Coordinates of C-alpha atoms in Angstrom, one line a residue:
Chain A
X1 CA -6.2 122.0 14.9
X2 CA -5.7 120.4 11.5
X3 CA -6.0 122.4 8.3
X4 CA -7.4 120.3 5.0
X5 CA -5.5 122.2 1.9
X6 CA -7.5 121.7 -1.3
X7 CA -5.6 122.3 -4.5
X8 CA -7.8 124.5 -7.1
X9 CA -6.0 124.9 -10.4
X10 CA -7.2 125.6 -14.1
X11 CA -7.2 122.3 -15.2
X12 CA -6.9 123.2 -19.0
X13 CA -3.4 124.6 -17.9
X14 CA -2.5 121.6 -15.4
X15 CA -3.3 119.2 -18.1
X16 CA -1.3 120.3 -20.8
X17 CA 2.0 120.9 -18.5
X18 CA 4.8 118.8 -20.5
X19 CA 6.1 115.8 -19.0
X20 CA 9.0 118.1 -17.3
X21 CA 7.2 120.8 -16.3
X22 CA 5.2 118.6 -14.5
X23 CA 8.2 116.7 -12.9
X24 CA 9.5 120.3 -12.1
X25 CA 6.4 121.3 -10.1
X26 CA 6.3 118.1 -8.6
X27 CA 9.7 118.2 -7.1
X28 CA 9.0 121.4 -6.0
X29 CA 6.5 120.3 -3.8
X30 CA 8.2 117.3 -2.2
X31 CA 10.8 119.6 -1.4
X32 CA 7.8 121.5 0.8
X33 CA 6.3 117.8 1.8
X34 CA 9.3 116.1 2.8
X35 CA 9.9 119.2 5.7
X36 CA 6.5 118.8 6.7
X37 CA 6.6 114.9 7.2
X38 CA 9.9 115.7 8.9
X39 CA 8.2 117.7 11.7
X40 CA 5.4 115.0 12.0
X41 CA 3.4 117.8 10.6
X42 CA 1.9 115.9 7.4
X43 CA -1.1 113.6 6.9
X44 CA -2.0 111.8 3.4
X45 CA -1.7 114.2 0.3
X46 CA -3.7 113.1 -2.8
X47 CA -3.2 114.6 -6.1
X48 CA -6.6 114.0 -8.0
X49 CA -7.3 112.6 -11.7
X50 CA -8.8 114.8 -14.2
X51 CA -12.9 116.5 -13.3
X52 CA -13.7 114.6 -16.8
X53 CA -12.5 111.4 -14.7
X54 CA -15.5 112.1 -12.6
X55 CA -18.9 110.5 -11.5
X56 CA -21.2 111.6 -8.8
X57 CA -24.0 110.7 -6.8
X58 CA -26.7 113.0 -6.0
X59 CA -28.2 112.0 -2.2
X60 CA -31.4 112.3 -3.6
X61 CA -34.6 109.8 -3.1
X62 CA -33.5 107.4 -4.9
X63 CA -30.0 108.5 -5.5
X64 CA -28.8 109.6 -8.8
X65 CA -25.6 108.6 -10.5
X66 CA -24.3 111.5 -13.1
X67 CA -21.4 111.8 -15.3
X68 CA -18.7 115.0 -14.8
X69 CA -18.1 116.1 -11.8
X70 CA -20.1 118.3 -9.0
X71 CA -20.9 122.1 -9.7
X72 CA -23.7 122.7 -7.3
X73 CA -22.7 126.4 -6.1
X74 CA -25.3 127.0 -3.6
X75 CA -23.6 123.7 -1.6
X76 CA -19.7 123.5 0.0
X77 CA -17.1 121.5 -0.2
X78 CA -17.2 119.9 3.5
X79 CA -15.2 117.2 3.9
X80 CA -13.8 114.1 2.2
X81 CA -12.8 110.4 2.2
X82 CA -10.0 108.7 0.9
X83 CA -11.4 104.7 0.3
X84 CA -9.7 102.3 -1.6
X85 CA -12.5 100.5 -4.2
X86 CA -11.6 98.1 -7.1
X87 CA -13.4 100.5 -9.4
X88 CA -15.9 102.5 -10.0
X89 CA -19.0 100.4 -8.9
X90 CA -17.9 99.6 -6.0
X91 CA -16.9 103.2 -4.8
X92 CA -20.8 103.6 -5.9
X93 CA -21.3 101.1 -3.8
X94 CA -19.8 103.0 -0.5
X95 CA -21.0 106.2 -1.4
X96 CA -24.6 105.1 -1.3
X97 CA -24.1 103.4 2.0
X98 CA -22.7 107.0 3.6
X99 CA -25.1 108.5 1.6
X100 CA -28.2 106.4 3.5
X101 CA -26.5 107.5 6.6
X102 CA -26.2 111.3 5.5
X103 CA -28.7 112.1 3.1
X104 CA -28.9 115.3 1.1
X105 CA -26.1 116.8 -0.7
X106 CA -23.4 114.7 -3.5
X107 CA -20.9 112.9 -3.6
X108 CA -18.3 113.4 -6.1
X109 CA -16.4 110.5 -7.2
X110 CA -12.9 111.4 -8.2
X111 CA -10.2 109.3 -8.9
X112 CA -6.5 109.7 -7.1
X113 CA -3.6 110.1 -9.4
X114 CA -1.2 109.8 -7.0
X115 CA -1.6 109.3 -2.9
X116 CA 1.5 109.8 -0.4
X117 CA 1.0 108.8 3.3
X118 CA 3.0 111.4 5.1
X119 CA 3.9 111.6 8.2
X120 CA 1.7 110.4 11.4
X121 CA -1.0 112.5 12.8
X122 CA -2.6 112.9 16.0
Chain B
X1 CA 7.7 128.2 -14.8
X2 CA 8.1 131.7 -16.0
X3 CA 5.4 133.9 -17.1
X4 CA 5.6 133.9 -20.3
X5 CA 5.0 130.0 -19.8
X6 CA 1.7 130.4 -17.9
X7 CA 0.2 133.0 -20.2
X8 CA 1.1 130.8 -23.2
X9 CA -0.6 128.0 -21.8
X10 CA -3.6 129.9 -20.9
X11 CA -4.1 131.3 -23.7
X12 CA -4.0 127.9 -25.6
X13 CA -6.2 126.9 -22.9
X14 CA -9.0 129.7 -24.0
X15 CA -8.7 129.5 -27.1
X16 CA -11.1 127.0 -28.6
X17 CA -14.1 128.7 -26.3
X18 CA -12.8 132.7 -27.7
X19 CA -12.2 131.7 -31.4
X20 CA -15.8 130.0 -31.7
X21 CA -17.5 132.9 -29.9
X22 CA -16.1 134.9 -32.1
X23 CA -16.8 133.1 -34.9
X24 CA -20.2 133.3 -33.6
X25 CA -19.9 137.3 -34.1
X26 CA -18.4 137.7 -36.8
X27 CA -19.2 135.2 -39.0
X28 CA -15.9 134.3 -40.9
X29 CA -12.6 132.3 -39.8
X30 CA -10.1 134.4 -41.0
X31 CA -11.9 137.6 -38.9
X32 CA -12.3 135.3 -36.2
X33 CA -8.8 134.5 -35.9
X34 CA -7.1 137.6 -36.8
X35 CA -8.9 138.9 -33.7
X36 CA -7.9 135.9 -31.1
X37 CA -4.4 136.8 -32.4
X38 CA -4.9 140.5 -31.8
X39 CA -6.0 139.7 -28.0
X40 CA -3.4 137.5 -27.5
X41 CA -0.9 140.5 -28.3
X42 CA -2.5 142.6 -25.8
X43 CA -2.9 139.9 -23.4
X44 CA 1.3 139.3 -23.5
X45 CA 1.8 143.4 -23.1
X46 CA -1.0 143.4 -19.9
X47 CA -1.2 140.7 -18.0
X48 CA 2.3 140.0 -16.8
X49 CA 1.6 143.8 -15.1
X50 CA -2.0 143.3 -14.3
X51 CA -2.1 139.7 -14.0
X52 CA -4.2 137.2 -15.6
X53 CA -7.9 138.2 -16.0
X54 CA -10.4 136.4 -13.8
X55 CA -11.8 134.7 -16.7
X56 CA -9.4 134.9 -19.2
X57 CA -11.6 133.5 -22.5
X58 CA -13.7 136.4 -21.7
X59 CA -10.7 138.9 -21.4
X60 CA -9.4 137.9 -24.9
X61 CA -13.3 137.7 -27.0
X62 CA -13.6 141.3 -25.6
X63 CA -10.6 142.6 -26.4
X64 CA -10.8 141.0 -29.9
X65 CA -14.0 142.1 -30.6
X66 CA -12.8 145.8 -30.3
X67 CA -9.7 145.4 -31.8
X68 CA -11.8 143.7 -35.1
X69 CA -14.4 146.4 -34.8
X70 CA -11.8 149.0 -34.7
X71 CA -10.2 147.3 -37.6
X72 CA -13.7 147.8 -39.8
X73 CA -14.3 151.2 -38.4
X74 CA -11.1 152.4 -40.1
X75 CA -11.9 150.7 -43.4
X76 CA -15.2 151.4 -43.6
X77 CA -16.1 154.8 -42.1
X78 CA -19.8 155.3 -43.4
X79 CA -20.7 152.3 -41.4
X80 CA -23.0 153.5 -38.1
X81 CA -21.0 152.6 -35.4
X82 CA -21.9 151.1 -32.1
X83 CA -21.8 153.0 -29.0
X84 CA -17.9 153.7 -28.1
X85 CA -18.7 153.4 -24.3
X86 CA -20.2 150.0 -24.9
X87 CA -17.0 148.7 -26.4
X88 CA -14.2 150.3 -24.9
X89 CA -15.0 150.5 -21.3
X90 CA -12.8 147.1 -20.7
X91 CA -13.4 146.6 -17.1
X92 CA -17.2 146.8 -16.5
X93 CA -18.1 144.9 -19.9
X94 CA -15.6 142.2 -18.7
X95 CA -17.8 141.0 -16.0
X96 CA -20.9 141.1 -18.0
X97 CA -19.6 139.4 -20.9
X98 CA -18.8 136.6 -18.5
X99 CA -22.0 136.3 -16.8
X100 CA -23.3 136.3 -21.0
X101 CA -20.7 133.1 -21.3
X102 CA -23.3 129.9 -20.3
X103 CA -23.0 126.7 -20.6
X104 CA -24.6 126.5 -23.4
X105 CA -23.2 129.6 -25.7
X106 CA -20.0 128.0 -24.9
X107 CA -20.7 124.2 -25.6
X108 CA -22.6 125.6 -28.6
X109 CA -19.5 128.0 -30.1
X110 CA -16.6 125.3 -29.7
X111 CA -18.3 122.5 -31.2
X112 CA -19.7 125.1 -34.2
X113 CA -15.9 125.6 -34.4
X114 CA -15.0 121.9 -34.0
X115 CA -17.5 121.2 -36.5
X116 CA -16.5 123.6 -39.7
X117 CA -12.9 122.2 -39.3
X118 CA -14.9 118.5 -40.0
X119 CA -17.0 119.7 -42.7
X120 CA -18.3 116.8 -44.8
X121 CA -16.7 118.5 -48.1
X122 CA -13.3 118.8 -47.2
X123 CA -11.2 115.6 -47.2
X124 CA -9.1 114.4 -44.2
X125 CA -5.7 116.1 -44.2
X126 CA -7.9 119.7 -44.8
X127 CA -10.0 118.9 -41.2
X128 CA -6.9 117.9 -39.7
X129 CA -4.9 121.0 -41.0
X130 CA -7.5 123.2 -40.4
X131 CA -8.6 122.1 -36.7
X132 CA -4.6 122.0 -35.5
X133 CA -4.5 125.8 -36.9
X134 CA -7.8 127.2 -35.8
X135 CA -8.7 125.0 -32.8
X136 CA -5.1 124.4 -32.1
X137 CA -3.5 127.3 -32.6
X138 CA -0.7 125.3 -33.8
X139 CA 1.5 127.8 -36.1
X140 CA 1.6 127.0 -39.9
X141 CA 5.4 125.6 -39.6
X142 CA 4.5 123.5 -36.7
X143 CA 1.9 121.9 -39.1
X144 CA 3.8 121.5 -42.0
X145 CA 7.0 120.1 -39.9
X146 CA 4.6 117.1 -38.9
X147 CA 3.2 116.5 -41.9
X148 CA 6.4 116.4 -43.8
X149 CA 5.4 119.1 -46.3
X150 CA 6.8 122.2 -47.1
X151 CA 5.4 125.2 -45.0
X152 CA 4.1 126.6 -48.6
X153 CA 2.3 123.8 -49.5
X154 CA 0.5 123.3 -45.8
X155 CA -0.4 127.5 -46.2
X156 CA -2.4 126.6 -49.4
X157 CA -3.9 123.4 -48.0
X158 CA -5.6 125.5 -45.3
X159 CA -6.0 128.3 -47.2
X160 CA -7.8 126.0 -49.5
X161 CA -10.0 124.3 -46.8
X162 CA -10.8 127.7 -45.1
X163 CA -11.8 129.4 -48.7
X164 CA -14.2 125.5 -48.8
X165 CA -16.0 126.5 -45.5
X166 CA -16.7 130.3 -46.5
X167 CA -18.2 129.2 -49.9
X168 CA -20.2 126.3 -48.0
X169 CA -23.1 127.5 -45.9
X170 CA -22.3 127.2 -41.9
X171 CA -25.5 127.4 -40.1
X172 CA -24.8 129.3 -36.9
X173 CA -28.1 128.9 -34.8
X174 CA -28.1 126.3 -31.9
X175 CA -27.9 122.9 -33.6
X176 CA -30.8 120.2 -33.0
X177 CA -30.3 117.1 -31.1
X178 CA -29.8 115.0 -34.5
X179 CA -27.3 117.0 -35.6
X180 CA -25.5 117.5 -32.3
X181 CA -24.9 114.1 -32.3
X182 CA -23.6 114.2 -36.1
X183 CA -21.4 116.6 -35.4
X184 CA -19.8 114.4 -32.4
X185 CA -19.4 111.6 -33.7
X186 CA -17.6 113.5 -37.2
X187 CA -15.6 116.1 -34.6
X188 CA -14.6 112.8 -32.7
X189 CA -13.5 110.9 -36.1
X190 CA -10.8 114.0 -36.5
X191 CA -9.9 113.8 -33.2
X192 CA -8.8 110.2 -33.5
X193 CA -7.1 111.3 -36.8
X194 CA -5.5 113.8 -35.5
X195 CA -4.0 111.4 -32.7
X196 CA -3.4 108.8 -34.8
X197 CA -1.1 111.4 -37.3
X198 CA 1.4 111.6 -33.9
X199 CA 1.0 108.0 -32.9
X200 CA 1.7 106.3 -36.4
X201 CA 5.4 108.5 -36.5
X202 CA 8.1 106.5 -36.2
X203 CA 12.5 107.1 -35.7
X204 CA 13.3 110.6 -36.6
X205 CA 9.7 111.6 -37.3
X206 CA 8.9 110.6 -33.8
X207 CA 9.4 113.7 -32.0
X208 CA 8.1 115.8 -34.4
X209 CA 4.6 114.7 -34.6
X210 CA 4.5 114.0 -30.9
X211 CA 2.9 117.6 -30.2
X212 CA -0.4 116.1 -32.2
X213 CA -1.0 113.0 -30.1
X214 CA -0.9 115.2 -26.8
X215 CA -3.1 118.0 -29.0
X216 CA -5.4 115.1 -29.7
X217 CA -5.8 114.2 -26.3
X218 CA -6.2 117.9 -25.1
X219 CA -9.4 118.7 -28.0
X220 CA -10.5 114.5 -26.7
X221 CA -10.4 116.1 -23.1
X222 CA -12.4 119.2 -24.2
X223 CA -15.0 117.7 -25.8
X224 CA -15.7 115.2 -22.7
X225 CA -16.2 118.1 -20.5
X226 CA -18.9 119.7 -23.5
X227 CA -20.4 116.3 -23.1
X228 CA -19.6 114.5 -19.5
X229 CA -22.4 111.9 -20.0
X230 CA -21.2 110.6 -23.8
X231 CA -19.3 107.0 -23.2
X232 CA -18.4 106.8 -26.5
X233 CA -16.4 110.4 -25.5
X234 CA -14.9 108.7 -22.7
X235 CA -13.9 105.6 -24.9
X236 CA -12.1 107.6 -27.7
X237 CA -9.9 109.9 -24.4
X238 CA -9.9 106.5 -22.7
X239 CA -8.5 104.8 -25.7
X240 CA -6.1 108.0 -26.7
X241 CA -4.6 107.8 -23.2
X242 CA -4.0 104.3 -22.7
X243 CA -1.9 104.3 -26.5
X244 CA -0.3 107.3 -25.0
X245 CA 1.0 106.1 -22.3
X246 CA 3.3 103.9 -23.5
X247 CA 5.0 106.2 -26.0
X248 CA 8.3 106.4 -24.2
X249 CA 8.1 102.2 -24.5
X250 CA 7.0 102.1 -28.1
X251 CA 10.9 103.0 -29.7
X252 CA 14.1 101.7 -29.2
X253 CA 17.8 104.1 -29.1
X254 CA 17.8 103.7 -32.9
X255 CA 14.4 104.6 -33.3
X256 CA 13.3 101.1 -34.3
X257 CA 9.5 100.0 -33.3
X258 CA 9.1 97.9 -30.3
X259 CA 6.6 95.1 -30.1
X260 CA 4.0 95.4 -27.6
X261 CA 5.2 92.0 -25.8
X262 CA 8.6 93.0 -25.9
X263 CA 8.2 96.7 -24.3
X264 CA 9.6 97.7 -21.0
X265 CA 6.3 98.1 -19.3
X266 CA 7.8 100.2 -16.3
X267 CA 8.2 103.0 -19.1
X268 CA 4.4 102.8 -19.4
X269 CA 3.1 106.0 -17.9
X270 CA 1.0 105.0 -14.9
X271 CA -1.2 107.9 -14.0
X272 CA -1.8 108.3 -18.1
X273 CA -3.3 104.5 -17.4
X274 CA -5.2 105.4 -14.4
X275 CA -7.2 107.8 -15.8
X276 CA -8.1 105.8 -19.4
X277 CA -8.5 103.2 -16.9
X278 CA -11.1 105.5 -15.0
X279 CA -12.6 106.8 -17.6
X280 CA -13.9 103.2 -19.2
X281 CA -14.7 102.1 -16.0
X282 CA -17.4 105.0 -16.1
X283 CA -18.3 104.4 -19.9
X284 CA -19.0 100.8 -19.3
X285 CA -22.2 101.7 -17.0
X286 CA -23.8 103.9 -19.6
X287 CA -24.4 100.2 -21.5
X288 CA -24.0 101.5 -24.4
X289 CA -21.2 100.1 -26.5
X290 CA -19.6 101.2 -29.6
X291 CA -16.1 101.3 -31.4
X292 CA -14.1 103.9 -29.4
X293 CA -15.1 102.2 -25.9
X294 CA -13.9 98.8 -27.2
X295 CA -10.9 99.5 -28.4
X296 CA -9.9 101.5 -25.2
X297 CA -11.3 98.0 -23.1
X298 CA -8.6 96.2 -25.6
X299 CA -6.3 98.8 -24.8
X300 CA -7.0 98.1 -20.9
X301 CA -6.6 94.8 -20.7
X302 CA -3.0 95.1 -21.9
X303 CA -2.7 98.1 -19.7
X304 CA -3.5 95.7 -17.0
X305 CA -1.4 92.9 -17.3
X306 CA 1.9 93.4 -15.7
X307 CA 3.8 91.2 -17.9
X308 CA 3.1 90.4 -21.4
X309 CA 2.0 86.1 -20.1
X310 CA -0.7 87.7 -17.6
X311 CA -2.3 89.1 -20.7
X312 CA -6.1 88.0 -20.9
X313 CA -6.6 86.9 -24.7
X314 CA -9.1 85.5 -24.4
X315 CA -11.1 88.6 -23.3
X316 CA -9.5 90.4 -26.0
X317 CA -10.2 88.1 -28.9
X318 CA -14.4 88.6 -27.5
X319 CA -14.0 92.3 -27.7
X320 CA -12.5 92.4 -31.1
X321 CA -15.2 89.8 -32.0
X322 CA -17.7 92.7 -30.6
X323 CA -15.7 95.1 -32.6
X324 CA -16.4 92.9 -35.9
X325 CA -20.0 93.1 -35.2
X326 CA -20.0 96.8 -35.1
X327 CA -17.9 98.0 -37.1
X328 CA -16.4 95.6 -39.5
X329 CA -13.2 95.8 -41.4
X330 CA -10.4 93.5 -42.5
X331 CA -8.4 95.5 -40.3
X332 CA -10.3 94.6 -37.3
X333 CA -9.7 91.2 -37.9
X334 CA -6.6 91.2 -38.6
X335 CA -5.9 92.7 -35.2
X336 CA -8.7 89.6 -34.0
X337 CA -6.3 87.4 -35.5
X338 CA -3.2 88.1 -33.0
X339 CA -5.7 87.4 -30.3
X340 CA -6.4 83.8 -32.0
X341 CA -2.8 83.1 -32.8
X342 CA -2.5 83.3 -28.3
X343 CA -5.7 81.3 -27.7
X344 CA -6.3 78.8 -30.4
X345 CA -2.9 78.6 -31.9
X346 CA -1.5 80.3 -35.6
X347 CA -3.2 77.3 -38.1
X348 CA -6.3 79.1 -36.3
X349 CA -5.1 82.8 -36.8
X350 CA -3.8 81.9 -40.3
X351 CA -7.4 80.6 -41.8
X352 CA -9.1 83.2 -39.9
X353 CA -7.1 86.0 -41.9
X354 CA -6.6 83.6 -45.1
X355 CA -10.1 85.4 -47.1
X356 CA -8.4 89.0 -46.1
X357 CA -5.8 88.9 -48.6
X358 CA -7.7 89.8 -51.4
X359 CA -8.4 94.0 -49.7
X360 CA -5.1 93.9 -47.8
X361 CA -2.8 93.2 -50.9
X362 CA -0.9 96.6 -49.7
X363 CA -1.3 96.5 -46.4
X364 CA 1.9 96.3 -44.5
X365 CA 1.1 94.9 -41.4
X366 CA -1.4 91.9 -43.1
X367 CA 1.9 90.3 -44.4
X368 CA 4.0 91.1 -41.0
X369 CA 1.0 89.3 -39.2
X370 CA 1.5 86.3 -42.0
X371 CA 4.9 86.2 -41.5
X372 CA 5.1 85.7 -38.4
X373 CA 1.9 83.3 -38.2
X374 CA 4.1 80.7 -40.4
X375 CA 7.0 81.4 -38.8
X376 CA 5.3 80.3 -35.6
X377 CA 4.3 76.9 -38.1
X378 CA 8.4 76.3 -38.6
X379 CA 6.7 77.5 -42.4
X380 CA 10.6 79.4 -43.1
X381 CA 10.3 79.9 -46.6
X382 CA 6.5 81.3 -46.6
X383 CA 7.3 83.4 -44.0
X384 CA 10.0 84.7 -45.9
X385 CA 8.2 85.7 -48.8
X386 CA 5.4 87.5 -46.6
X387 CA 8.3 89.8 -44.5
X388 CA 9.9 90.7 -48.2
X389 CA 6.3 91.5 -49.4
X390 CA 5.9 93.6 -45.8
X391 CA 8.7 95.0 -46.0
X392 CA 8.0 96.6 -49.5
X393 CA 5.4 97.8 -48.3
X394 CA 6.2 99.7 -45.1
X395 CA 5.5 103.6 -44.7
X396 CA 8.4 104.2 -42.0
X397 CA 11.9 103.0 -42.0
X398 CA 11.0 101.9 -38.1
X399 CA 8.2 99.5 -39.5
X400 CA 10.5 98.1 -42.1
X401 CA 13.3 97.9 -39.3
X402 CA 10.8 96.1 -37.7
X403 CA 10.5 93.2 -40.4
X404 CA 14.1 93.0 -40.9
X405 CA 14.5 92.3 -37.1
X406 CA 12.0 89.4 -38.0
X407 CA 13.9 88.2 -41.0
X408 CA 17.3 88.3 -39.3
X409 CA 15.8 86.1 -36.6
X410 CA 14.4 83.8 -38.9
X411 CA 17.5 83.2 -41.2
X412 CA 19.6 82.8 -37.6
X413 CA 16.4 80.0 -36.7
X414 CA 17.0 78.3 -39.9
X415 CA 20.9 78.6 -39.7
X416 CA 20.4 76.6 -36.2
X417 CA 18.5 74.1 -37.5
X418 CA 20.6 73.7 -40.3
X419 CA 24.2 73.1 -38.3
X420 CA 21.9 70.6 -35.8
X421 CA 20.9 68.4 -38.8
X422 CA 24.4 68.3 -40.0
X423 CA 25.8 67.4 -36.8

């Protein structure tokens, strides 16, 4: 079975790490990484750009493009892609086209900051 | 990081939303504040046993609000008081408080508090003095250190501006729509201020100021999540980032300034790009242009270009023809002429900034821009004149550093030249 880990953080307090506490974190984490690529263990980790970095795209009728990122309570986080777009307009452009195939629900655009590849999964 | 790290940076992190709420109660800045700095002091003896609150902006407007009302209770004992299980009882009121905290109190409250450190009567160094300590939080000292003024003199300029705002009359209902968008467009103004007060530092002042570029971009941040669909919000962070990121390019060892063309771009700070990079990506769809959103798409385009040839001047002389249109200053084409000087040559850049010299007669960087125009023409001897005027004029020793590198250069040119023709 393969677990998803999503990160959830007070971004106010991620955002205003220094430059070395950020570094220190990070190298902290590698440390963690690097075992799990090791054992074959680890698939692609992606750390994500600010929520104020954020569009997203409502599935409705036609579908809606809004600013800031998704904070619909009464719907879960299910599941996610990683597709690399030129920019913004053309990640638009694939979320639509999944969006015609599974309507209902958003899409929340996000940004990666930084994306590793891991190690190979099954 | 230690605790003491974490609770510090959550409590800076809550305390633009718990100072303007309660500004919102109590009505004055220096009650308001004096009661945020009470909660902190209970937040640093509880929370590293309890552990942080689950909201902790709530935590500290509760506990402040007791420990004010306490504080009037014991000065004035006449006053009816309200109900002591109301107040006191921590725990249940926390949760309630919270649910009390909507969007909209909250937007409401930090732009209020945004807004009085803009007011329209105070002039620039007050706002900026007056949001770093309130919004900020940033101690007197700090303040004063960056500014380069004495620690008593930075107490009475915000004394000053805070004693301004009581006299003036704050309105404290929900602002309109018209005025919303006043406010934002003044509270983004001081935000850009505030930045450009780090950014402008050079050599030893350098590290000092620093802490106001990233405080810039943490209020620039803030205010784009109070307002996610405002592209001119996502130009000015846009615009702040992309500068930012090349901070650790921008200086040599001795402190002396380094030409964008002549930076190390791998210094640049990549995911700082990626996000401005993002961010006016998602302006540009909005279609709805202004100032900060084309200076950030200036910004990008060098962020772009992997070395300083790939650059796309020509895109860059258009936006800062856009930038002309709407909001004109000799400044702007100044900065238009560089753009020229790549595209159409310096006898192009030098008559386009030719009429400017009239309102830039003390403007440092006019004459380093002349100087180097002519020196570009082989025009030595004008060129010389225009780096001795610039560097009279310079504000840093970095920017007059600058010139002399220029100079240096230009005497060794001319030294060249000479020993050729007399060969």
């Amino acid at each position: 079975m393969l677990y998803a880990l999503l990160c959830y953080h007070d971004e106010d307090v991620v955002c205003t790490w220094s430059k070395d506490q950020d570094a220190a974190v990070m190298a902290k984490l590698a440390i963690v990484q690097e075992k799990l690529t090791k054992q074959g263990r680890l698939g692609p980790v992606a750390r994500l750009l600010p929520t104020t970095a954020a569009t997203t795209l409502r599935k409705d009728d036609p579908p809606l493009v809004v600013d800031g990122p998704y904070a619909e309570t009464k719907e879960q986080l299910l599941g996610f892609y990683l597709v690399d777009c030129a920019n913004l307009d053309e990640a638009l452009a694939v979320a639509r086209e999944l969006g015609e195939a599974n309507p209902g629900g958003s899409y929340e655009i996000r940004p990666v900051g930084t994306f590793r590849p891991g190690g190979v999964l099954a | 990081m230690t605790d003491a790290a974490w609770i510090d940076a959550a409590l800076t992190s809550a305390r633009p939303q718990a100072v303007g709420a309660l500004l919102r109660y109590f009505r004055d800045l220096d009650t308001a504040e004096e009661a945020f700095q009470n909660a902190c002091l209970r937040a640093l003896k509880s929370w590293p046993q309890n552990g942080p609150p689950r909201d902790p902006a709530a935590w500290l407007i509760m506990v402040g609000r007791n420990a004010a009302i306490d504080d009037v209770r014991r000065v004035r004992r006449e006053q009816p008081l309200p109900d002591d299980e109301a107040i006191s009882d921590l725990d249940d009121a926390e949760s309630a408080l919270a649910d009390r905290l909507d969007g909209s109190h909250y937007r409401d409250d930090i732009l209020r508090l945004l807004f009085i450190c803009c007011h329209k009567e105070l002039p620039a160094t007050q706002q900026i003095a007056l949001a770093l300590r309130v919004v900020s939080g940033l101690t007197v000292k700090q303040i004063a250190r960056a500014f380069l003024v004495s620690e008593a003199a930075m107490e009475q300029r915000i004394t000053r501006a805070k004693a301004r705002v009581a006299q003036a009359e704050v309105p404290f209902e929900t602002p309109g729509a018209v005025e919303r968008s006043e406010r934002l467009v003044a509270v983004a103004a001081m935000i850009y201020l505030i930045y450009n007060e780090g950014y402008s530092a050079g050599g030893e002042t350098a590290e000092l100021r620093k802490p106001l570029s990233d405080e810039a971009i943490r209020l620039a941040r803030l205010l784009l999540r109070l307002f996610p669909g405002e592209p001119e919000i996502m130009g000015l962070t846009a615009l702040l980032l992309l500068q930012h990121a090349r901070t650790a390019a921008r200086f040599d060892a001795e402190g002396a300034l380094i030409l964008l063309e002549d930076q190390d771009r791998a210094l640049w700070n990549q995911p700082m790009i990626a996000e401005g990079l993002a961010l006016i990506d998602k302006a540009m769809r909005h279609r709805r242009s202004g100032p900060y959103q084309i200076q950030a798409a200036i910004a990008a385009l060098h962020s772009r270009a992997a070395r300083p040839e790939d650059t796309d001047w020509t895109q860059i002389d258009l936006l800062y023809g856009a930038l002309e249109v709407v909001q004109p200053s000799p400044v702007v084409t100044l900065n238009r002429a560089v753009a020229v000087s790549k595209v159409r040559g310096a006898q192009a850049a030098l008559d386009l900034i030719a009429p400017l010299e009239g309102r830039l007669a003390n403007y440092f960087y006019f004459f380093g821009v002349r100087g180097a125009l002519l020196m570009q023409l082989g025009r030595n001897d004008e060129a010389r004149t225009a780096f001795d005027r610039a560097i009279a004029l310079a504000h840093s020793s970095a920017e007059a550093a600058h010139i002399r590198m220029q100079l240096d250069r230009l005497m060794r040119d001319s030294a060249t030249a000479q020993a050729r023709a007399s060969q």
